[in-house]
Amino acid sequence: MKNTKQRSVILSIINNSNNHLDAYEIYDMAKREINNISLGTVYRNLSLLTSLGKIMKITCENHADRFDGQTIPHAHFECKSCGC
């Protein structure tokens, strides 16, 4: 599979973040580097990177999926008050 500029930028954003970003946050950051990137491109690449095991998708009930560049098993916590 060919490594595109969009995919490299998205992966770099996730790997260099100290937070678990959602797709919109990744999209906003990617637009700073690639002006014409679309939200659809971000979603497609997040799906591909997840399926390739390059990133981890964190699904929380009633909240947007988040993405983590650390793929080794580790715990995630969800606040019972605010859901974050």
Coordinates of C-alpha atoms in Angstrom, one line a residue:
M1 CA 0.0 0.0 0.0
K2 CA 1.3 3.4 -1.0
N3 CA 2.0 5.9 1.7
T4 CA 0.3 9.2 0.8
K5 CA 1.1 12.7 2.1
Q6 CA -2.3 12.8 3.7
R7 CA -1.8 9.5 5.5
S8 CA 1.7 10.6 6.7
V9 CA 0.3 13.8 8.1
I10 CA -2.6 12.2 9.9
L11 CA -0.4 9.5 11.4
S12 CA 2.2 12.2 12.5
I13 CA -0.6 14.2 14.2
I14 CA -1.8 11.2 16.1
N15 CA 1.7 10.0 17.1
N16 CA 2.8 13.5 18.2
S17 CA -0.3 14.2 20.3
N18 CA -0.4 13.8 24.1
N19 CA -4.2 13.6 23.8
H20 CA -6.6 11.1 22.2
L21 CA -7.9 13.2 19.3
D22 CA -11.2 12.7 17.5
A23 CA -11.5 12.9 13.7
Y24 CA -12.6 16.6 13.7
E25 CA -9.5 17.6 15.8
I26 CA -7.3 15.6 13.5
Y27 CA -8.9 17.2 10.4
D28 CA -8.5 20.7 11.8
M29 CA -4.8 20.1 12.5
A30 CA -4.3 18.4 9.1
K31 CA -5.8 21.4 7.3
R32 CA -3.0 23.5 8.6
E33 CA -0.5 21.4 6.6
I34 CA -2.7 20.3 3.7
N35 CA -5.2 23.0 2.9
N36 CA -7.4 21.0 0.6
I37 CA -7.7 17.8 2.7
S38 CA -11.3 16.7 3.2
L39 CA -12.9 15.2 6.3
G40 CA -13.8 12.1 4.2
T41 CA -10.1 11.6 3.5
V42 CA -9.3 11.9 7.2
Y43 CA -12.0 9.3 8.0
R44 CA -10.8 6.9 5.3
N45 CA -7.3 7.1 6.5
L46 CA -8.2 6.7 10.1
S47 CA -10.1 3.5 9.2
L48 CA -7.2 2.2 7.2
L49 CA -4.5 3.1 9.8
T50 CA -6.7 1.3 12.4
S51 CA -7.1 -1.8 10.3
L52 CA -3.3 -1.9 9.6
G53 CA -2.7 -1.7 13.4
K54 CA -0.8 1.6 13.1
I55 CA -3.2 3.4 15.5
M56 CA -5.9 2.4 18.0
K57 CA -9.5 3.5 17.8
I58 CA -11.1 4.2 21.2
T59 CA -14.8 3.9 21.2
C60 CA -16.8 5.5 24.0
E61 CA -20.5 5.4 24.4
N62 CA -22.3 8.7 23.4
H63 CA -19.0 10.4 22.3
A64 CA -16.9 10.6 19.2
D65 CA -14.3 7.9 18.6
R66 CA -10.8 8.9 19.6
F67 CA -7.5 7.7 18.2
D68 CA -4.3 6.7 19.9
G69 CA -0.9 6.2 18.3
Q70 CA 0.2 3.9 21.1
T71 CA -1.0 0.5 20.0
I72 CA 0.5 -1.6 22.7
P73 CA -2.2 -2.7 25.2
H74 CA -2.9 -0.1 27.9
A75 CA -5.8 1.2 29.9
H76 CA -8.2 4.0 29.1
F77 CA -10.6 5.5 31.6
E78 CA -13.9 7.2 31.1
C79 CA -15.3 9.7 33.7
K80 CA -18.7 8.6 34.9
S81 CA -19.7 12.2 35.5
C82 CA -18.8 13.9 32.2
G83 CA -18.1 11.0 29.9
C84 CA -14.7 12.2 28.9

